[in-house]
Amino acid sequence: MNLTVLGAGAWGTALAASACPRQDTLLWARDAVQAAAMRRERCNRRYLPDAPLPAELRIGDDFAAAIAHARDGLIVVATPMSGLEGMLRRLPADAPGVLWLCKGFQEGSGRLGHEIARDVAPALRCGVLSGPSFAIEVARGQPTALVAASSDAALAEQAVEAFHSDSLRVYTSADPVGVEVGGAVKNVMAIATGIADGMQLGLNARAALITRGLAEMTRLGVALGARAETFMGLSGLGDLVLTTTGDLSRNRQVGLRLAQGLALPQILAELGHVAEGVLSAATVLRRAQSLRVAMPITEAVVGVLERRITPAQALGLLMGREARPEH
């Protein structure tokens, strides 16, 4: 299969490197200088400096050639959520199947990936590839499981053919809405858990936040048309556990540093990479409020990010809520 990955960040690079021993894979970089350096050094020094790139991985900066390479194969969009709409608009009308890797809501419009695609490219065969995954572990060939979700069953199976291997298991789902909501909301919950761990609230508090965070995620997803059972899978509970507890999580790192009293601009400058939870939190809350879905943890995170309340005040608000049935 001919496979093109659009975006040479950490996740795009890792997935391309994982696929290329089995597929004819081209990794497209927006920056010609970066592409040349990666070809020369066989390494993505900016995003994955400790992961050598396979010799057979093609690397280029010519967009038209990258699209032509995929032909009847598969295109993977590996941009941040902010770049998804622009990338979909650049694709030709006869583009093959497309999967995106980004997780979050589009800033401003509040749309999920499938909503963006529906608006800008309604005829496109498309879906999302998501799940609990740190790029560096995929690049190293460490065991990982993902889910390919699309209303087009043949496209989901094509993703299995492209990426399933001894180290990377790919499951299929017919619920792209649920998979996308899980991927977006877990980033907000990772900020919350990072704040709690930074305040040294203990393991009991962490478990409570993860569990109640899953409940918030599920309520919002079902209100948006997702299936409740999706949130007990890889893109729901799986990604939530990884992102809230793994120190490689940028969103968790944001929370840890907020608890230390650091200002958000300083935190983001030090991280040097996109933390989608920071961009998505307010949008998650707005969409929840428009649907009359209660999301108190998300509301507390937004308050801290906007500096309207301190982490200690957020804790007080959550712990002071009226007792109620769990379900």
PDB file of N, CA, C and O in Angstrom, residues 211-283:
ATOM      1  N   THR A 211     -11.882   8.830  37.237  1.00  0.00           N
ATOM      2  CA  THR A 211     -13.188   8.175  37.143  1.00  0.00           C
ATOM      3  C   THR A 211     -14.287   9.172  36.818  1.00  0.00           C
ATOM      4  O   THR A 211     -15.129   8.948  35.937  1.00  0.00           O
ATOM      5  N   ARG A 212     -14.300  10.294  37.527  1.00  0.00           N
ATOM      6  CA  ARG A 212     -15.332  11.300  37.264  1.00  0.00           C
ATOM      7  C   ARG A 212     -15.059  12.004  35.930  1.00  0.00           C
ATOM      8  O   ARG A 212     -15.993  12.461  35.261  1.00  0.00           O
ATOM      9  N   GLY A 213     -13.810  12.084  35.540  1.00  0.00           N
ATOM     10  CA  GLY A 213     -13.498  12.629  34.228  1.00  0.00           C
ATOM     11  C   GLY A 213     -14.058  11.757  33.126  1.00  0.00           C
ATOM     12  O   GLY A 213     -14.570  12.255  32.107  1.00  0.00           O
ATOM     13  N   LEU A 214     -13.981  10.445  33.307  1.00  0.00           N
ATOM     14  CA  LEU A 214     -14.569   9.519  32.338  1.00  0.00           C
ATOM     15  C   LEU A 214     -16.079   9.713  32.255  1.00  0.00           C
ATOM     16  O   LEU A 214     -16.668   9.669  31.167  1.00  0.00           O
ATOM     17  N   ALA A 215     -16.704   9.972  33.394  1.00  0.00           N
ATOM     18  CA  ALA A 215     -18.150  10.210  33.402  1.00  0.00           C
ATOM     19  C   ALA A 215     -18.484  11.481  32.624  1.00  0.00           C
ATOM     20  O   ALA A 215     -19.445  11.503  31.837  1.00  0.00           O
ATOM     21  N   GLU A 216     -17.708  12.546  32.812  1.00  0.00           N
ATOM     22  CA  GLU A 216     -17.949  13.785  32.067  1.00  0.00           C
ATOM     23  C   GLU A 216     -17.778  13.561  30.565  1.00  0.00           C
ATOM     24  O   GLU A 216     -18.585  14.015  29.745  1.00  0.00           O
ATOM     25  N   MET A 217     -16.715  12.877  30.207  1.00  0.00           N
ATOM     26  CA  MET A 217     -16.425  12.586  28.808  1.00  0.00           C
ATOM     27  C   MET A 217     -17.578  11.816  28.166  1.00  0.00           C
ATOM     28  O   MET A 217     -18.010  12.123  27.049  1.00  0.00           O
ATOM     29  N   THR A 218     -18.087  10.819  28.866  1.00  0.00           N
ATOM     30  CA  THR A 218     -19.158   9.982  28.340  1.00  0.00           C
ATOM     31  C   THR A 218     -20.439  10.782  28.174  1.00  0.00           C
ATOM     32  O   THR A 218     -21.134  10.653  27.158  1.00  0.00           O
ATOM     33  N   ARG A 219     -20.767  11.606  29.172  1.00  0.00           N
ATOM     34  CA  ARG A 219     -21.996  12.414  29.076  1.00  0.00           C
ATOM     35  C   ARG A 219     -21.957  13.327  27.859  1.00  0.00           C
ATOM     36  O   ARG A 219     -22.930  13.439  27.108  1.00  0.00           O
ATOM     37  N   LEU A 220     -20.834  13.994  27.646  1.00  0.00           N
ATOM     38  CA  LEU A 220     -20.736  14.889  26.504  1.00  0.00           C
ATOM     39  C   LEU A 220     -20.802  14.100  25.197  1.00  0.00           C
ATOM     40  O   LEU A 220     -21.482  14.499  24.247  1.00  0.00           O
ATOM     41  N   GLY A 221     -20.088  12.985  25.140  1.00  0.00           N
ATOM     42  CA  GLY A 221     -20.073  12.187  23.922  1.00  0.00           C
ATOM     43  C   GLY A 221     -21.453  11.691  23.536  1.00  0.00           C
ATOM     44  O   GLY A 221     -21.861  11.791  22.371  1.00  0.00           O
ATOM     45  N   VAL A 222     -22.193  11.168  24.497  1.00  0.00           N
ATOM     46  CA  VAL A 222     -23.533  10.658  24.215  1.00  0.00           C
ATOM     47  C   VAL A 222     -24.438  11.796  23.740  1.00  0.00           C
ATOM     48  O   VAL A 222     -25.233  11.634  22.811  1.00  0.00           O
ATOM     49  N   ALA A 223     -24.298  12.977  24.353  1.00  0.00           N
ATOM     50  CA  ALA A 223     -25.104  14.127  23.933  1.00  0.00           C
ATOM     51  C   ALA A 223     -24.787  14.547  22.501  1.00  0.00           C
ATOM     52  O   ALA A 223     -25.643  15.101  21.803  1.00  0.00           O
ATOM     53  N   LEU A 224     -23.567  14.272  22.045  1.00  0.00           N
ATOM     54  CA  LEU A 224     -23.157  14.620  20.681  1.00  0.00           C
ATOM     55  C   LEU A 224     -23.434  13.501  19.681  1.00  0.00           C
ATOM     56  O   LEU A 224     -23.114  13.633  18.501  1.00  0.00           O
ATOM     57  N   GLY A 225     -23.996  12.389  20.171  1.00  0.00           N
ATOM     58  CA  GLY A 225     -24.364  11.304  19.269  1.00  0.00           C
ATOM     59  C   GLY A 225     -23.452  10.097  19.304  1.00  0.00           C
ATOM     60  O   GLY A 225     -23.580   9.197  18.465  1.00  0.00           O
ATOM     61  N   ALA A 226     -22.540  10.041  20.264  1.00  0.00           N
ATOM     62  CA  ALA A 226     -21.621   8.904  20.376  1.00  0.00           C
ATOM     63  C   ALA A 226     -22.283   7.737  21.114  1.00  0.00           C
ATOM     64  O   ALA A 226     -23.332   7.884  21.750  1.00  0.00           O
ATOM     65  N   ARG A 227     -21.626   6.584  21.038  1.00  0.00           N
ATOM     66  CA  ARG A 227     -22.080   5.404  21.765  1.00  0.00           C
ATOM     67  C   ARG A 227     -21.371   5.354  23.119  1.00  0.00           C
ATOM     68  O   ARG A 227     -20.158   5.488  23.201  1.00  0.00           O
ATOM     69  N   ALA A 228     -22.109   5.098  24.166  1.00  0.00           N
ATOM     70  CA  ALA A 228     -21.533   5.093  25.510  1.00  0.00           C
ATOM     71  C   ALA A 228     -20.402   4.079  25.639  1.00  0.00           C
ATOM     72  O   ALA A 228     -19.380   4.341  26.307  1.00  0.00           O
ATOM     73  N   GLU A 229     -20.541   2.913  24.983  1.00  0.00           N
ATOM     74  CA  GLU A 229     -19.524   1.867  25.146  1.00  0.00           C
ATOM     75  C   GLU A 229     -18.174   2.261  24.558  1.00  0.00           C
ATOM     76  O   GLU A 229     -17.137   1.716  24.964  1.00  0.00           O
ATOM     77  N   THR A 230     -18.155   3.201  23.631  1.00  0.00           N
ATOM     78  CA  THR A 230     -16.885   3.649  23.050  1.00  0.00           C
ATOM     79  C   THR A 230     -15.950   4.191  24.131  1.00  0.00           C
ATOM     80  O   THR A 230     -14.729   4.027  24.047  1.00  0.00           O
ATOM     81  N   PHE A 231     -16.510   4.797  25.161  1.00  0.00           N
ATOM     82  CA  PHE A 231     -15.692   5.450  26.181  1.00  0.00           C
ATOM     83  C   PHE A 231     -15.062   4.466  27.161  1.00  0.00           C
ATOM     84  O   PHE A 231     -14.211   4.845  27.961  1.00  0.00           O
ATOM     85  N   MET A 232     -15.454   3.198  27.063  1.00  0.00           N
ATOM     86  CA  MET A 232     -14.786   2.166  27.850  1.00  0.00           C
ATOM     87  C   MET A 232     -13.665   1.521  27.055  1.00  0.00           C
ATOM     88  O   MET A 232     -13.034   0.575  27.530  1.00  0.00           O
ATOM     89  N   GLY A 233     -13.386   2.021  25.859  1.00  0.00           N
ATOM     90  CA  GLY A 233     -12.364   1.439  24.996  1.00  0.00           C
ATOM     91  C   GLY A 233     -11.085   2.237  24.963  1.00  0.00           C
ATOM     92  O   GLY A 233     -10.809   3.080  25.821  1.00  0.00           O
ATOM     93  N   LEU A 234     -10.297   1.993  23.911  1.00  0.00           N
ATOM     94  CA  LEU A 234      -8.959   2.571  23.800  1.00  0.00           C
ATOM     95  C   LEU A 234      -8.967   4.091  23.750  1.00  0.00           C
ATOM     96  O   LEU A 234      -8.135   4.748  24.381  1.00  0.00           O
ATOM     97  N   SER A 235      -9.898   4.665  22.984  1.00  0.00           N
ATOM     98  CA  SER A 235      -9.912   6.109  22.811  1.00  0.00           C
ATOM     99  C   SER A 235     -10.594   6.834  23.961  1.00  0.00           C
ATOM    100  O   SER A 235     -10.552   8.064  24.037  1.00  0.00           O
ATOM    101  N   GLY A 236     -11.226   6.088  24.851  1.00  0.00           N
ATOM    102  CA  GLY A 236     -11.866   6.665  26.015  1.00  0.00           C
ATOM    103  C   GLY A 236     -11.029   6.415  27.260  1.00  0.00           C
ATOM    104  O   GLY A 236     -10.093   7.160  27.570  1.00  0.00           O
ATOM    105  N   LEU A 237     -11.348   5.337  27.951  1.00  0.00           N
ATOM    106  CA  LEU A 237     -10.634   5.005  29.186  1.00  0.00           C
ATOM    107  C   LEU A 237      -9.141   4.825  28.947  1.00  0.00           C
ATOM    108  O   LEU A 237      -8.306   5.289  29.728  1.00  0.00           O
ATOM    109  N   GLY A 238      -8.784   4.144  27.845  1.00  0.00           N
ATOM    110  CA  GLY A 238      -7.364   3.884  27.594  1.00  0.00           C
ATOM    111  C   GLY A 238      -6.549   5.147  27.461  1.00  0.00           C
ATOM    112  O   GLY A 238      -5.525   5.327  28.126  1.00  0.00           O
ATOM    113  N   ASP A 239      -7.003   6.058  26.596  1.00  0.00           N
ATOM    114  CA  ASP A 239      -6.268   7.304  26.380  1.00  0.00           C
ATOM    115  C   ASP A 239      -6.335   8.191  27.621  1.00  0.00           C
ATOM    116  O   ASP A 239      -5.392   8.921  27.929  1.00  0.00           O
ATOM    117  N   LEU A 240      -7.448   8.138  28.338  1.00  0.00           N
ATOM    118  CA  LEU A 240      -7.583   8.928  29.564  1.00  0.00           C
ATOM    119  C   LEU A 240      -6.560   8.499  30.609  1.00  0.00           C
ATOM    120  O   LEU A 240      -5.883   9.338  31.218  1.00  0.00           O
ATOM    121  N   VAL A 241      -6.427   7.206  30.832  1.00  0.00           N
ATOM    122  CA  VAL A 241      -5.468   6.712  31.821  1.00  0.00           C
ATOM    123  C   VAL A 241      -4.040   7.095  31.428  1.00  0.00           C
ATOM    124  O   VAL A 241      -3.257   7.580  32.243  1.00  0.00           O
ATOM    125  N   LEU A 242      -3.701   6.890  30.157  1.00  0.00           N
ATOM    126  CA  LEU A 242      -2.341   7.206  29.717  1.00  0.00           C
ATOM    127  C   LEU A 242      -2.023   8.684  29.907  1.00  0.00           C
ATOM    128  O   LEU A 242      -0.977   9.052  30.454  1.00  0.00           O
ATOM    129  N   THR A 243      -2.935   9.549  29.465  1.00  0.00           N
ATOM    130  CA  THR A 243      -2.640  10.974  29.438  1.00  0.00           C
ATOM    131  C   THR A 243      -2.686  11.599  30.820  1.00  0.00           C
ATOM    132  O   THR A 243      -1.995  12.583  31.085  1.00  0.00           O
ATOM    133  N   THR A 244      -3.484  11.045  31.711  1.00  0.00           N
ATOM    134  CA  THR A 244      -3.555  11.611  33.057  1.00  0.00           C
ATOM    135  C   THR A 244      -2.436  11.128  33.966  1.00  0.00           C
ATOM    136  O   THR A 244      -2.109  11.799  34.955  1.00  0.00           O
ATOM    137  N   THR A 245      -1.832   9.993  33.652  1.00  0.00           N
ATOM    138  CA  THR A 245      -0.819   9.433  34.557  1.00  0.00           C
ATOM    139  C   THR A 245       0.590   9.412  33.978  1.00  0.00           C
ATOM    140  O   THR A 245       1.561   9.291  34.726  1.00  0.00           O
ATOM    141  N   GLY A 246       0.727   9.520  32.654  1.00  0.00           N
ATOM    142  CA  GLY A 246       2.046   9.413  32.032  1.00  0.00           C
ATOM    143  C   GLY A 246       2.754  10.751  31.975  1.00  0.00           C
ATOM    144  O   GLY A 246       2.216  11.746  31.474  1.00  0.00           O
ATOM    145  N   ASP A 247       3.974  10.805  32.472  1.00  0.00           N
ATOM    146  CA  ASP A 247       4.695  12.072  32.522  1.00  0.00           C
ATOM    147  C   ASP A 247       5.168  12.552  31.157  1.00  0.00           C
ATOM    148  O   ASP A 247       5.674  13.663  31.035  1.00  0.00           O
ATOM    149  N   LEU A 248       5.010  11.730  30.104  1.00  0.00           N
ATOM    150  CA  LEU A 248       5.290  12.206  28.755  1.00  0.00           C
ATOM    151  C   LEU A 248       4.141  13.060  28.210  1.00  0.00           C
ATOM    152  O   LEU A 248       4.284  13.691  27.157  1.00  0.00           O
ATOM    153  N   SER A 249       3.020  13.100  28.927  1.00  0.00           N
ATOM    154  CA  SER A 249       1.856  13.870  28.503  1.00  0.00           C
ATOM    155  C   SER A 249       2.103  15.366  28.684  1.00  0.00           C
ATOM    156  O   SER A 249       2.349  15.837  29.799  1.00  0.00           O
ATOM    157  N   ARG A 250       2.006  16.125  27.592  1.00  0.00           N
ATOM    158  CA  ARG A 250       2.192  17.574  27.682  1.00  0.00           C
ATOM    159  C   ARG A 250       1.077  18.220  28.506  1.00  0.00           C
ATOM    160  O   ARG A 250       1.315  19.182  29.242  1.00  0.00           O
ATOM    161  N   ASN A 251      -0.140  17.707  28.383  1.00  0.00           N
ATOM    162  CA  ASN A 251      -1.255  18.286  29.126  1.00  0.00           C
ATOM    163  C   ASN A 251      -1.104  18.043  30.630  1.00  0.00           C
ATOM    164  O   ASN A 251      -1.389  18.934  31.433  1.00  0.00           O
ATOM    165  N   ARG A 252      -0.641  16.871  30.989  1.00  0.00           N
ATOM    166  CA  ARG A 252      -0.361  16.610  32.408  1.00  0.00           C
ATOM    167  C   ARG A 252       0.730  17.551  32.912  1.00  0.00           C
ATOM    168  O   ARG A 252       0.651  18.070  34.036  1.00  0.00           O
ATOM    169  N   GLN A 253       1.746  17.787  32.099  1.00  0.00           N
ATOM    170  CA  GLN A 253       2.827  18.691  32.492  1.00  0.00           C
ATOM    171  C   GLN A 253       2.311  20.111  32.704  1.00  0.00           C
ATOM    172  O   GLN A 253       2.781  20.828  33.597  1.00  0.00           O
ATOM    173  N   VAL A 254       1.347  20.526  31.882  1.00  0.00           N
ATOM    174  CA  VAL A 254       0.739  21.844  32.087  1.00  0.00           C
ATOM    175  C   VAL A 254       0.111  21.915  33.475  1.00  0.00           C
ATOM    176  O   VAL A 254       0.302  22.884  34.217  1.00  0.00           O
ATOM    177  N   GLY A 255      -0.648  20.883  33.842  1.00  0.00           N
ATOM    178  CA  GLY A 255      -1.291  20.866  35.148  1.00  0.00           C
ATOM    179  C   GLY A 255      -0.295  20.875  36.300  1.00  0.00           C
ATOM    180  O   GLY A 255      -0.465  21.609  37.287  1.00  0.00           O
ATOM    181  N   LEU A 256       0.752  20.068  36.178  1.00  0.00           N
ATOM    182  CA  LEU A 256       1.770  20.027  37.232  1.00  0.00           C
ATOM    183  C   LEU A 256       2.380  21.409  37.453  1.00  0.00           C
ATOM    184  O   LEU A 256       2.591  21.842  38.598  1.00  0.00           O
ATOM    185  N   ARG A 257       2.631  22.133  36.383  1.00  0.00           N
ATOM    186  CA  ARG A 257       3.287  23.431  36.491  1.00  0.00           C
ATOM    187  C   ARG A 257       2.325  24.526  36.932  1.00  0.00           C
ATOM    188  O   ARG A 257       2.734  25.470  37.600  1.00  0.00           O
ATOM    189  N   LEU A 258       1.054  24.387  36.563  1.00  0.00           N
ATOM    190  CA  LEU A 258       0.065  25.331  37.086  1.00  0.00           C
ATOM    191  C   LEU A 258      -0.018  25.216  38.606  1.00  0.00           C
ATOM    192  O   LEU A 258      -0.161  26.227  39.304  1.00  0.00           O
ATOM    193  N   ALA A 259       0.064  23.993  39.105  1.00  0.00           N
ATOM    194  CA  ALA A 259       0.017  23.791  40.554  1.00  0.00           C
ATOM    195  C   ALA A 259       1.214  24.418  41.259  1.00  0.00           C
ATOM    196  O   ALA A 259       1.144  24.767  42.442  1.00  0.00           O
ATOM    197  N   GLN A 260       2.321  24.570  40.525  1.00  0.00           N
ATOM    198  CA  GLN A 260       3.507  25.216  41.096  1.00  0.00           C
ATOM    199  C   GLN A 260       3.412  26.735  41.070  1.00  0.00           C
ATOM    200  O   GLN A 260       4.303  27.426  41.565  1.00  0.00           O
ATOM    201  N   GLY A 261       2.348  27.257  40.481  1.00  0.00           N
ATOM    202  CA  GLY A 261       2.157  28.695  40.424  1.00  0.00           C
ATOM    203  C   GLY A 261       2.732  29.370  39.203  1.00  0.00           C
ATOM    204  O   GLY A 261       2.750  30.605  39.119  1.00  0.00           O
ATOM    205  N   LEU A 262       3.205  28.598  38.215  1.00  0.00           N
ATOM    206  CA  LEU A 262       3.775  29.195  37.011  1.00  0.00           C
ATOM    207  C   LEU A 262       2.669  29.746  36.116  1.00  0.00           C
ATOM    208  O   LEU A 262       1.564  29.206  36.068  1.00  0.00           O
ATOM    209  N   ALA A 263       2.967  30.805  35.395  1.00  0.00           N
ATOM    210  CA  ALA A 263       1.998  31.398  34.480  1.00  0.00           C
ATOM    211  C   ALA A 263       1.895  30.562  33.221  1.00  0.00           C
ATOM    212  O   ALA A 263       2.881  29.987  32.756  1.00  0.00           O
ATOM    213  N   LEU A 264       0.694  30.505  32.647  1.00  0.00           N
ATOM    214  CA  LEU A 264       0.460  29.662  31.478  1.00  0.00           C
ATOM    215  C   LEU A 264       1.372  30.008  30.299  1.00  0.00           C
ATOM    216  O   LEU A 264       1.923  29.090  29.672  1.00  0.00           O
ATOM    217  N   PRO A 265       1.584  31.290  29.949  1.00  0.00           N
ATOM    218  CA  PRO A 265       2.491  31.579  28.831  1.00  0.00           C
ATOM    219  C   PRO A 265       3.896  31.025  29.043  1.00  0.00           C
ATOM    220  O   PRO A 265       4.526  30.521  28.108  1.00  0.00           O
ATOM    221  N   GLN A 266       4.385  31.099  30.270  1.00  0.00           N
ATOM    222  CA  GLN A 266       5.714  30.555  30.568  1.00  0.00           C
ATOM    223  C   GLN A 266       5.717  29.037  30.415  1.00  0.00           C
ATOM    224  O   GLN A 266       6.662  28.457  29.857  1.00  0.00           O
ATOM    225  N   ILE A 267       4.660  28.393  30.887  1.00  0.00           N
ATOM    226  CA  ILE A 267       4.567  26.934  30.787  1.00  0.00           C
ATOM    227  C   ILE A 267       4.603  26.490  29.331  1.00  0.00           C
ATOM    228  O   ILE A 267       5.358  25.582  28.950  1.00  0.00           O
ATOM    229  N   LEU A 268       3.803  27.133  28.504  1.00  0.00           N
ATOM    230  CA  LEU A 268       3.728  26.741  27.100  1.00  0.00           C
ATOM    231  C   LEU A 268       5.033  27.017  26.375  1.00  0.00           C
ATOM    232  O   LEU A 268       5.452  26.242  25.503  1.00  0.00           O
ATOM    233  N   ALA A 269       5.702  28.108  26.735  1.00  0.00           N
ATOM    234  CA  ALA A 269       6.995  28.419  26.112  1.00  0.00           C
ATOM    235  C   ALA A 269       8.029  27.360  26.469  1.00  0.00           C
ATOM    236  O   ALA A 269       8.837  26.949  25.628  1.00  0.00           O
ATOM    237  N   GLU A 270       8.013  26.898  27.714  1.00  0.00           N
ATOM    238  CA  GLU A 270       8.979  25.891  28.155  1.00  0.00           C
ATOM    239  C   GLU A 270       8.692  24.535  27.511  1.00  0.00           C
ATOM    240  O   GLU A 270       9.622  23.791  27.188  1.00  0.00           O
ATOM    241  N   LEU A 271       7.404  24.201  27.320  1.00  0.00           N
ATOM    242  CA  LEU A 271       7.070  22.915  26.707  1.00  0.00           C
ATOM    243  C   LEU A 271       7.514  22.872  25.251  1.00  0.00           C
ATOM    244  O   LEU A 271       8.011  21.861  24.766  1.00  0.00           O
ATOM    245  N   GLY A 272       7.306  23.963  24.539  1.00  0.00           N
ATOM    246  CA  GLY A 272       7.755  24.039  23.148  1.00  0.00           C
ATOM    247  C   GLY A 272       6.910  23.273  22.158  1.00  0.00           C
ATOM    248  O   GLY A 272       7.193  23.263  20.966  1.00  0.00           O
ATOM    249  N   HIS A 273       5.857  22.596  22.621  1.00  0.00           N
ATOM    250  CA  HIS A 273       4.970  21.835  21.739  1.00  0.00           C
ATOM    251  C   HIS A 273       3.529  22.180  22.078  1.00  0.00           C
ATOM    252  O   HIS A 273       3.232  22.705  23.149  1.00  0.00           O
ATOM    253  N   VAL A 274       2.626  21.839  21.188  1.00  0.00           N
ATOM    254  CA  VAL A 274       1.215  22.118  21.405  1.00  0.00           C
ATOM    255  C   VAL A 274       0.668  21.230  22.526  1.00  0.00           C
ATOM    256  O   VAL A 274       0.914  20.025  22.566  1.00  0.00           O
ATOM    257  N   ALA A 275      -0.079  21.841  23.451  1.00  0.00           N
ATOM    258  CA  ALA A 275      -0.833  21.102  24.465  1.00  0.00           C
ATOM    259  C   ALA A 275      -2.301  21.325  24.150  1.00  0.00           C
ATOM    260  O   ALA A 275      -2.875  22.364  24.499  1.00  0.00           O
ATOM    261  N   GLU A 276      -2.918  20.368  23.463  1.00  0.00           N
ATOM    262  CA  GLU A 276      -4.258  20.582  22.920  1.00  0.00           C
ATOM    263  C   GLU A 276      -5.304  20.852  23.998  1.00  0.00           C
ATOM    264  O   GLU A 276      -6.305  21.529  23.746  1.00  0.00           O
ATOM    265  N   GLY A 277      -5.091  20.353  25.213  1.00  0.00           N
ATOM    266  CA  GLY A 277      -6.062  20.587  26.276  1.00  0.00           C
ATOM    267  C   GLY A 277      -6.219  22.052  26.616  1.00  0.00           C
ATOM    268  O   GLY A 277      -7.318  22.510  26.955  1.00  0.00           O
ATOM    269  N   VAL A 278      -5.138  22.808  26.517  1.00  0.00           N
ATOM    270  CA  VAL A 278      -5.201  24.245  26.786  1.00  0.00           C
ATOM    271  C   VAL A 278      -6.079  24.928  25.746  1.00  0.00           C
ATOM    272  O   VAL A 278      -6.874  25.818  26.061  1.00  0.00           O
ATOM    273  N   LEU A 279      -5.947  24.508  24.490  1.00  0.00           N
ATOM    274  CA  LEU A 279      -6.725  25.100  23.406  1.00  0.00           C
ATOM    275  C   LEU A 279      -8.181  24.637  23.432  1.00  0.00           C
ATOM    276  O   LEU A 279      -9.073  25.377  23.016  1.00  0.00           O
ATOM    277  N   SER A 280      -8.415  23.418  23.909  1.00  0.00           N
ATOM    278  CA  SER A 280      -9.749  22.816  23.803  1.00  0.00           C
ATOM    279  C   SER A 280     -10.638  23.031  25.021  1.00  0.00           C
ATOM    280  O   SER A 280     -11.867  22.913  24.907  1.00  0.00           O
ATOM    281  N   ALA A 281     -10.063  23.321  26.171  1.00  0.00           N
ATOM    282  CA  ALA A 281     -10.843  23.298  27.416  1.00  0.00           C
ATOM    283  C   ALA A 281     -12.068  24.207  27.370  1.00  0.00           C
ATOM    284  O   ALA A 281     -13.189  23.783  27.694  1.00  0.00           O
ATOM    285  N   ALA A 282     -11.876  25.457  26.962  1.00  0.00           N
ATOM    286  CA  ALA A 282     -13.007  26.388  26.934  1.00  0.00           C
ATOM    287  C   ALA A 282     -14.049  25.949  25.917  1.00  0.00           C
ATOM    288  O   ALA A 282     -15.262  26.099  26.145  1.00  0.00           O
ATOM    289  N   THR A 283     -13.603  25.386  24.794  1.00  0.00           N
ATOM    290  CA  THR A 283     -14.535  24.921  23.771  1.00  0.00           C
ATOM    291  C   THR A 283     -15.331  23.724  24.267  1.00  0.00           C
ATOM    292  O   THR A 283     -16.540  23.620  24.022  1.00  0.00           O
TER     293      THR A 283
END
